[in-house]
Coordinates of C-alpha atoms and ligand atoms in Angstrom, one line a residue:
M7 CA 124.0 -34.1 282.8
K8 CA 126.7 -31.9 281.4
F9 CA 128.1 -28.7 283.1
E10 CA 126.2 -26.2 281.0
T11 CA 122.9 -27.8 281.8
R12 CA 123.7 -28.2 285.5
A13 CA 124.6 -24.6 285.8
I14 CA 121.2 -23.6 284.6
H15 CA 119.0 -26.2 286.3
D16 CA 120.6 -27.6 289.4
G17 CA 119.1 -25.9 292.5
Q18 CA 117.0 -23.7 290.2
A19 CA 113.7 -25.5 289.6
P20 CA 110.7 -23.2 289.1
D21 CA 109.3 -21.9 292.4
P22 CA 106.7 -24.5 293.6
V23 CA 104.4 -21.9 295.1
T24 CA 104.2 -19.3 292.3
G25 CA 105.8 -21.0 289.3
A26 CA 108.4 -18.2 289.1
V27 CA 111.0 -19.6 286.6
T28 CA 113.9 -17.7 288.2
V29 CA 114.7 -18.4 291.9
P30 CA 113.1 -15.5 293.9
V31 CA 115.1 -13.2 296.1
F32 CA 113.9 -14.2 299.6
Q33 CA 114.5 -10.8 301.2
T34 CA 113.5 -11.8 304.7
S35 CA 115.4 -12.2 307.9
T36 CA 113.0 -14.6 309.6
F37 CA 110.5 -17.3 308.7
Q38 CA 107.1 -18.2 310.3
Q39 CA 107.0 -21.2 312.5
D40 CA 103.9 -23.5 312.5
A41 CA 104.5 -24.2 316.2
P42 CA 107.4 -23.3 318.5
G43 CA 110.4 -25.0 317.1
R44 CA 108.4 -26.4 314.1
H45 CA 109.5 -24.7 310.9
R46 CA 109.5 -25.5 307.2
G47 CA 113.2 -25.8 306.7
Y48 CA 114.1 -22.2 307.4
E49 CA 114.0 -20.3 310.7
Y50 CA 116.4 -17.4 310.6
A51 CA 118.3 -16.1 307.5
R52 CA 121.8 -16.4 308.9
T53 CA 121.2 -20.1 309.4
G54 CA 119.5 -20.6 306.1
N55 CA 117.7 -18.7 303.3
P56 CA 116.1 -20.3 300.2
T57 CA 117.9 -18.1 297.7
R58 CA 121.2 -19.1 299.3
S59 CA 120.2 -22.7 299.4
A60 CA 119.6 -22.6 295.6
L61 CA 123.0 -21.1 295.1
E62 CA 124.6 -23.8 297.4
T63 CA 122.9 -26.6 295.5
A64 CA 124.1 -25.2 292.2
L65 CA 127.7 -24.7 293.4
A66 CA 127.9 -28.2 294.8
S67 CA 126.8 -29.5 291.4
L68 CA 129.3 -27.4 289.4
E69 CA 132.2 -28.8 291.5
G70 CA 130.8 -32.3 291.4
G71 CA 130.6 -32.2 295.2
K72 CA 127.9 -33.4 297.6
H73 CA 127.7 -30.2 299.7
A74 CA 128.4 -26.5 299.3
L75 CA 128.2 -23.5 301.6
A76 CA 128.1 -19.9 300.5
F77 CA 129.9 -17.2 302.3
S78 CA 130.0 -13.4 302.2
S79 CA 133.5 -13.4 300.7
G80 CA 136.2 -15.7 299.5
V81 CA 138.2 -14.8 302.5
A82 CA 135.3 -15.7 304.8
A83 CA 135.1 -19.1 303.1
T84 CA 138.9 -19.5 303.7
N85 CA 138.4 -18.4 307.3
A86 CA 135.8 -21.1 307.9
V87 CA 138.1 -23.8 306.5
F88 CA 141.0 -22.6 308.8
S89 CA 138.6 -22.5 311.7
L90 CA 138.2 -26.3 311.4
L91 CA 141.6 -26.4 313.2
K92 CA 142.5 -25.9 316.8
Q93 CA 145.4 -24.5 318.8
G94 CA 148.6 -26.3 318.1
D95 CA 147.5 -27.6 314.7
H96 CA 149.8 -27.1 311.7
I97 CA 149.1 -26.2 308.1
V98 CA 151.2 -26.8 305.0
A99 CA 150.5 -24.3 302.3
G100 CA 151.8 -23.6 298.8
D101 CA 154.2 -20.8 298.6
D102 CA 152.5 -18.7 295.9
L103 CA 149.2 -17.7 297.6
Y104 CA 146.5 -15.1 297.3
G105 CA 147.8 -12.3 299.5
G106 CA 144.7 -12.3 301.7
T107 CA 145.1 -16.0 302.5
Y108 CA 148.7 -15.4 303.5
R109 CA 147.6 -12.5 305.7
L110 CA 144.9 -14.6 307.4
L111 CA 147.5 -17.3 308.2
E112 CA 150.3 -15.0 309.4
R113 CA 148.3 -12.3 311.2
V114 CA 145.2 -14.0 312.4
F115 CA 145.5 -17.7 312.9
S116 CA 149.1 -17.6 314.0
K117 CA 147.9 -15.6 317.0
W118 CA 146.0 -18.6 318.1
G119 CA 148.9 -21.0 317.8
I120 CA 148.1 -22.4 314.4
T121 CA 151.3 -22.4 312.4
T122 CA 152.0 -22.7 308.7
T123 CA 154.9 -24.0 306.7
Y124 CA 155.2 -23.0 303.1
A125 CA 156.1 -25.7 300.6
D126 CA 157.2 -25.4 297.0
G127 CA 154.1 -25.6 294.9
G128 CA 156.1 -27.1 292.0
D129 CA 157.3 -30.0 294.1
P130 CA 154.8 -32.4 295.8
E131 CA 157.7 -34.0 297.7
S132 CA 158.3 -30.7 299.5
F133 CA 154.7 -30.9 300.9
R134 CA 155.5 -34.3 302.3
R135 CA 158.7 -33.0 303.9
A136 CA 156.9 -30.1 305.4
M137 CA 154.3 -32.3 307.2
R138 CA 154.5 -32.8 310.9
S139 CA 152.5 -35.1 313.2
S140 CA 150.4 -32.0 314.0
T141 CA 149.6 -31.2 310.4
R142 CA 145.9 -31.2 309.8
L143 CA 145.5 -29.2 306.6
V144 CA 147.2 -28.8 303.3
W145 CA 146.3 -25.6 301.4
V146 CA 146.9 -25.3 297.7
E147 CA 146.1 -22.8 295.1
T148 CA 146.4 -23.6 291.4
P149 CA 146.9 -22.0 289.0
T150 CA 148.6 -19.7 291.5
N151 CA 148.2 -16.0 291.9
P152 CA 149.9 -14.1 290.3
L153 CA 152.5 -16.3 288.6
L154 CA 150.0 -18.9 287.2
K155 CA 152.2 -21.8 288.5
I156 CA 150.5 -25.2 288.3
V157 CA 150.4 -27.4 291.4
D158 CA 149.9 -31.1 291.1
I159 CA 146.7 -31.7 293.1
K160 CA 146.6 -35.5 292.7
A161 CA 150.2 -35.9 293.8
I162 CA 149.7 -33.7 296.9
A163 CA 146.4 -35.4 297.8
K164 CA 148.3 -38.8 297.6
E165 CA 151.0 -37.6 300.0
S166 CA 148.3 -36.4 302.4
R167 CA 146.2 -39.6 302.4
N168 CA 146.5 -41.9 305.4
R169 CA 147.7 -39.0 307.5
N170 CA 144.4 -37.6 308.6
V171 CA 145.3 -34.4 306.7
L172 CA 142.6 -32.5 304.8
V173 CA 143.6 -31.2 301.4
A174 CA 141.9 -27.9 300.5
V175 CA 142.2 -26.3 297.0
D176 CA 141.5 -22.7 296.2
N177 CA 140.0 -23.2 292.8
T178 CA 139.2 -19.5 292.1
F179 CA 141.5 -19.0 289.1
A180 CA 140.5 -22.2 287.2
S181 CA 136.8 -22.0 288.1
P182 CA 134.8 -25.2 288.3
F183 CA 134.4 -25.2 284.5
F184 CA 138.1 -25.9 284.0
Q185 CA 139.1 -27.8 287.1
N186 CA 137.4 -30.0 289.8
P187 CA 139.8 -30.7 292.6
L188 CA 137.5 -33.1 294.4
S189 CA 137.8 -35.5 291.5
L190 CA 141.6 -35.2 291.8
G191 CA 141.5 -36.3 295.5
A192 CA 141.1 -33.0 297.3
D193 CA 138.7 -32.9 300.3
I194 CA 137.7 -29.3 300.2
V195 CA 137.3 -26.7 297.4
V196 CA 137.3 -23.0 298.1
H197 CA 136.1 -20.3 295.7
S198 CA 136.1 -16.6 295.7
T199 CA 132.8 -16.4 293.8
T200 CA 133.5 -12.7 293.4
K201 CA 135.6 -13.7 290.4
Y202 CA 134.6 -16.1 287.6
I203 CA 131.6 -17.7 289.2
A204 CA 129.6 -14.5 289.6
G205 CA 131.6 -13.1 286.8
H206 CA 130.4 -9.5 286.4
S207 CA 132.5 -7.6 289.0
D208 CA 129.4 -6.6 290.9
L209 CA 129.6 -8.4 294.2
V210 CA 131.9 -10.1 296.8
G211 CA 131.3 -13.7 297.7
G212 CA 132.8 -17.1 298.6
A213 CA 132.0 -20.8 298.7
V214 CA 133.3 -24.1 300.1
V215 CA 132.4 -27.4 298.5
V216 CA 133.0 -30.8 300.1
N217 CA 132.0 -34.4 299.8
D218 CA 132.4 -35.6 303.4
D219 CA 129.3 -35.3 305.6
E220 CA 131.2 -34.7 308.8
V221 CA 133.4 -32.0 307.4
Y222 CA 130.3 -30.4 305.9
R223 CA 128.5 -30.5 309.3
E224 CA 131.5 -28.7 310.9
L225 CA 131.7 -26.1 308.2
K226 CA 127.9 -25.5 308.3
F227 CA 128.2 -25.0 312.1
L228 CA 131.0 -22.5 311.5
Q229 CA 129.0 -20.7 308.8
N230 CA 126.1 -20.1 311.2
A231 CA 128.3 -19.6 314.3
A232 CA 130.6 -17.0 312.8
G233 CA 127.8 -15.7 310.5
A234 CA 129.7 -14.5 307.4
V235 CA 126.8 -15.3 305.0
P236 CA 125.9 -13.6 301.8
G237 CA 122.6 -11.7 301.7
P238 CA 119.8 -13.0 299.4
W239 CA 120.6 -10.4 296.7
D240 CA 124.2 -11.4 296.4
A241 CA 123.2 -15.0 296.4
W242 CA 120.8 -14.3 293.6
L243 CA 123.3 -12.3 291.5
T244 CA 125.8 -15.1 291.9
L245 CA 123.2 -17.6 290.7
R246 CA 122.5 -15.4 287.8
G247 CA 126.2 -15.2 287.0
L248 CA 127.0 -18.8 287.2
K249 CA 124.3 -19.8 284.6
T250 CA 126.7 -18.4 281.9
L251 CA 130.0 -19.7 283.5
A252 CA 130.6 -22.2 280.7
V253 CA 130.2 -19.7 277.8
R254 CA 132.2 -17.1 279.6
M255 CA 135.1 -19.4 280.5
K256 CA 135.4 -20.5 276.9
A257 CA 135.6 -16.9 275.8
H258 CA 138.0 -15.9 278.5
E259 CA 140.3 -18.8 277.5
E260 CA 140.1 -18.1 273.8
N261 CA 141.0 -14.4 274.3
A262 CA 143.8 -15.2 276.9
L263 CA 145.5 -17.8 274.6
F264 CA 145.4 -15.4 271.7
L265 CA 146.9 -12.5 273.7
A266 CA 149.5 -14.7 275.5
N267 CA 150.7 -15.9 272.1
F268 CA 150.9 -12.4 270.8
L269 CA 152.6 -11.0 273.9
S270 CA 155.2 -13.8 274.1
R271 CA 156.5 -12.6 270.7
H272 CA 156.5 -8.9 271.4
P273 CA 159.9 -7.3 271.8
G274 CA 158.8 -5.1 274.7
V275 CA 157.9 -8.1 276.8
K276 CA 160.3 -10.0 278.9
R277 CA 158.2 -12.9 280.0
V278 CA 154.7 -14.2 279.8
H279 CA 153.2 -16.5 282.4
Y280 CA 150.3 -18.4 280.9
P281 CA 149.8 -22.1 281.4
G282 CA 148.3 -22.5 277.9
L283 CA 151.7 -21.7 276.4
K284 CA 153.9 -24.7 275.6
S285 CA 156.8 -22.8 277.1
H286 CA 155.1 -22.6 280.5
P287 CA 156.8 -25.0 282.9
G288 CA 153.4 -26.2 284.1
H289 CA 151.9 -26.6 280.7
R290 CA 151.7 -30.4 280.6
L291 CA 150.5 -30.7 284.1
A292 CA 147.8 -28.1 283.4
A293 CA 146.8 -30.0 280.3
R294 CA 146.3 -33.1 282.4
Q295 CA 144.5 -31.8 285.5
M296 CA 142.5 -28.9 283.9
S297 CA 140.2 -29.0 280.9
G298 CA 141.3 -25.5 279.9
F299 CA 143.9 -22.9 280.8
G300 CA 141.8 -20.0 282.0
G301 CA 141.8 -16.3 281.5
M302 CA 144.7 -15.0 283.6
I303 CA 148.1 -13.9 282.3
G304 CA 151.2 -12.7 284.2
L305 CA 153.3 -10.4 282.3
E306 CA 156.8 -9.0 282.9
L307 CA 157.7 -6.0 280.7
K308 CA 161.2 -5.0 279.8
G309 CA 162.5 -2.0 281.7
S310 CA 161.9 -0.5 285.1
L311 CA 158.8 0.4 287.2
K312 CA 158.6 3.7 285.3
E313 CA 158.0 1.9 282.0
T314 CA 155.5 -0.4 283.7
D315 CA 153.6 2.6 284.9
R316 CA 153.6 4.2 281.5
F317 CA 152.2 0.9 280.1
L318 CA 149.5 0.8 282.8
S319 CA 148.5 4.5 282.2
R320 CA 148.3 4.0 278.4
L321 CA 145.9 1.1 278.5
K322 CA 142.3 2.0 277.7
L323 CA 140.2 -1.2 277.6
F324 CA 142.1 -2.9 280.5
T325 CA 141.1 -1.1 283.6
L326 CA 143.6 -0.7 286.4
A327 CA 141.9 -2.5 289.3
E328 CA 142.2 -5.3 291.7
S329 CA 140.2 -8.5 291.3
L330 CA 139.7 -10.7 288.2
G331 CA 137.2 -13.0 286.5
G332 CA 134.7 -10.4 285.3
V333 CA 133.5 -10.0 281.7
E334 CA 135.6 -6.8 281.4
S335 CA 139.4 -6.9 281.1
L336 CA 141.4 -5.7 284.2
V337 CA 145.1 -5.1 284.8
S338 CA 146.9 -4.9 288.1
N339 CA 150.4 -4.6 289.5
P340 CA 150.4 -7.2 292.3
A341 CA 153.4 -5.8 294.2
R342 CA 151.6 -2.6 294.9
M343 CA 148.0 -3.9 294.8
T344 CA 146.8 -7.4 295.6
H345 CA 150.1 -8.6 297.1
A346 CA 151.2 -5.4 298.9
S347 CA 150.5 -7.1 302.2
I348 CA 153.3 -9.6 301.6
P349 CA 156.7 -8.2 302.7
R350 CA 158.8 -7.1 299.7
Q351 CA 161.7 -9.5 300.4
Q352 CA 159.3 -12.5 300.5
R353 CA 157.6 -11.3 297.4
L354 CA 160.8 -11.1 295.5
A355 CA 161.9 -14.5 296.9
R356 CA 158.6 -15.9 295.4
G357 CA 159.4 -14.4 292.0
I358 CA 156.9 -11.6 292.2
A359 CA 158.9 -8.8 290.6
D360 CA 157.8 -5.2 291.3
T361 CA 157.3 -4.9 287.5
L362 CA 155.0 -7.9 287.2
V363 CA 151.6 -7.0 285.6
R364 CA 148.6 -9.3 285.9
L365 CA 146.0 -9.3 283.2
S366 CA 142.5 -10.6 283.8
V367 CA 141.4 -11.1 280.2
G368 CA 137.8 -10.3 279.7
I369 CA 135.4 -11.4 277.0
E370 CA 135.5 -8.3 274.8
N371 CA 136.5 -8.8 271.2
K372 CA 140.1 -10.2 271.2
A373 CA 141.3 -8.0 268.3
D374 CA 140.2 -4.9 270.3
L375 CA 142.1 -6.2 273.4
K376 CA 145.2 -6.8 271.3
E377 CA 145.0 -3.4 269.8
D378 CA 144.9 -1.8 273.3
L379 CA 148.0 -3.8 274.4
V380 CA 149.8 -2.9 271.2
Q381 CA 149.3 0.8 271.6
A382 CA 150.2 0.7 275.3
L383 CA 153.3 -1.3 274.6
S384 CA 154.3 0.8 271.6
G385 CA 154.4 3.9 273.8
E386 CA 156.4 1.9 276.2
T387 CA 158.8 0.7 273.5
A388 CA 159.1 4.1 271.9
A389 CA 160.1 5.6 275.2
R390 CA 163.1 3.3 275.3
G391 CA 164.3 4.2 271.8
G392 CA 161.9 2.4 269.5
L393 CA 161.4 -1.1 268.3
P394 CA 164.6 -3.1 267.6
K395 CA 165.5 -3.2 263.9
G396 CA 163.9 -6.0 262.0
S397 CA 161.2 -6.6 264.6
P398 CA 157.6 -7.0 263.3
V399 CA 155.6 -3.8 263.3
Y400 CA 152.8 -3.9 265.7
L401 CA 151.3 -0.5 265.2
Ligands
LIG4 C1 140.0 -12.9 295.4 C2 140.6 -14.2 295.9 C3 140.4 -14.6 297.2 C4 139.6 -13.9 298.2 O1 138.3 -13.7 297.9 P1 137.4 -12.4 298.3 O2 136.1 -12.7 297.6 O3 138.1 -11.2 297.8 O4 137.3 -12.4 299.8 C5 140.9 -15.9 297.5 N1 141.6 -16.6 296.6 C6 141.9 -16.1 295.4 C7 142.7 -17.0 294.5 C8 141.4 -14.9 295.0 O5 141.6 -14.5 293.7

């Protein structure tokens, strides 16, 4: 069955007891046992809950995986994957990472003797060079946050094969609709379901999807042992959200492509990072490993931080907020928001300028979104002496 159908039906059959068409919210912490130790699949809600089970079945299906586990946040899902390792183990990670993942590696797992080397996401060979005999995990994010760089999952998975190294991909930015890392050779897929999967900016959640039974058993043990599980309401909201993932992703992409094209021709814009643009260095790779380019745009404006702030304050439809992937458009300034936990020198070394702006393009009408950007940019351009002569009029 195709993605759109699986999103609505897998794990979501009508309730066998009542016939409820929508999976019920099983708001209970515990389950009756028929005799001591004899239960009907559920005993305590940290270990398992039917609403969460439905979500996990649906998530596995969307990623084309055998097993999925839901967590209370994307970071909790990431934490579970890192917890597969033991003291002395080594991780090779891409160098353009979600700030919270970097923080977890450098300030939590490093304390326990788990070290990380950062490799150039654009160069699979640099992942191979960074590997040691103690390397157990390769961690990749693609498209990356916030520069939308594209990392070659297949090439990196190939380098890791035969080395007993697990390859994990944070697939949050692409969503399972546009990219399925397991089919490209990855062992583990991680999502912040907070973003596109739930899709309405109304909850925080995470997920891990795998094929291997043994890795699944270990992760399931960790899910229960550490206990970072979503409650039934959040599981239900996530299920409700993912039913429309396909239609939303198509709309996000259409709008983002339209705005990226417009922005790349605007005189007030220095640089647009969007993998759907032919000028993007990862465009061909993205076209190969993804089925669409997603809804995120990185934007560098001309001028200083002052002009960037003016632009941000003039936007009306794009709300200044962290996060992404919801139906509404958001804008952020990674250096002072999502990536503030990365030291400035390292941020700059990774190409994250203080003036970089990240757009999460929502599914509003694209002409309205363009108009909002036009008016915000025109104030910005006017402040610097107006549009250059002969440039198209955007007002
Ligand atoms: C948001 C995000 C995370 C963390 O997820 P939370 O749900 O906020 O804990 C991890 N990776 C990426 C790419 C993200 O955007």
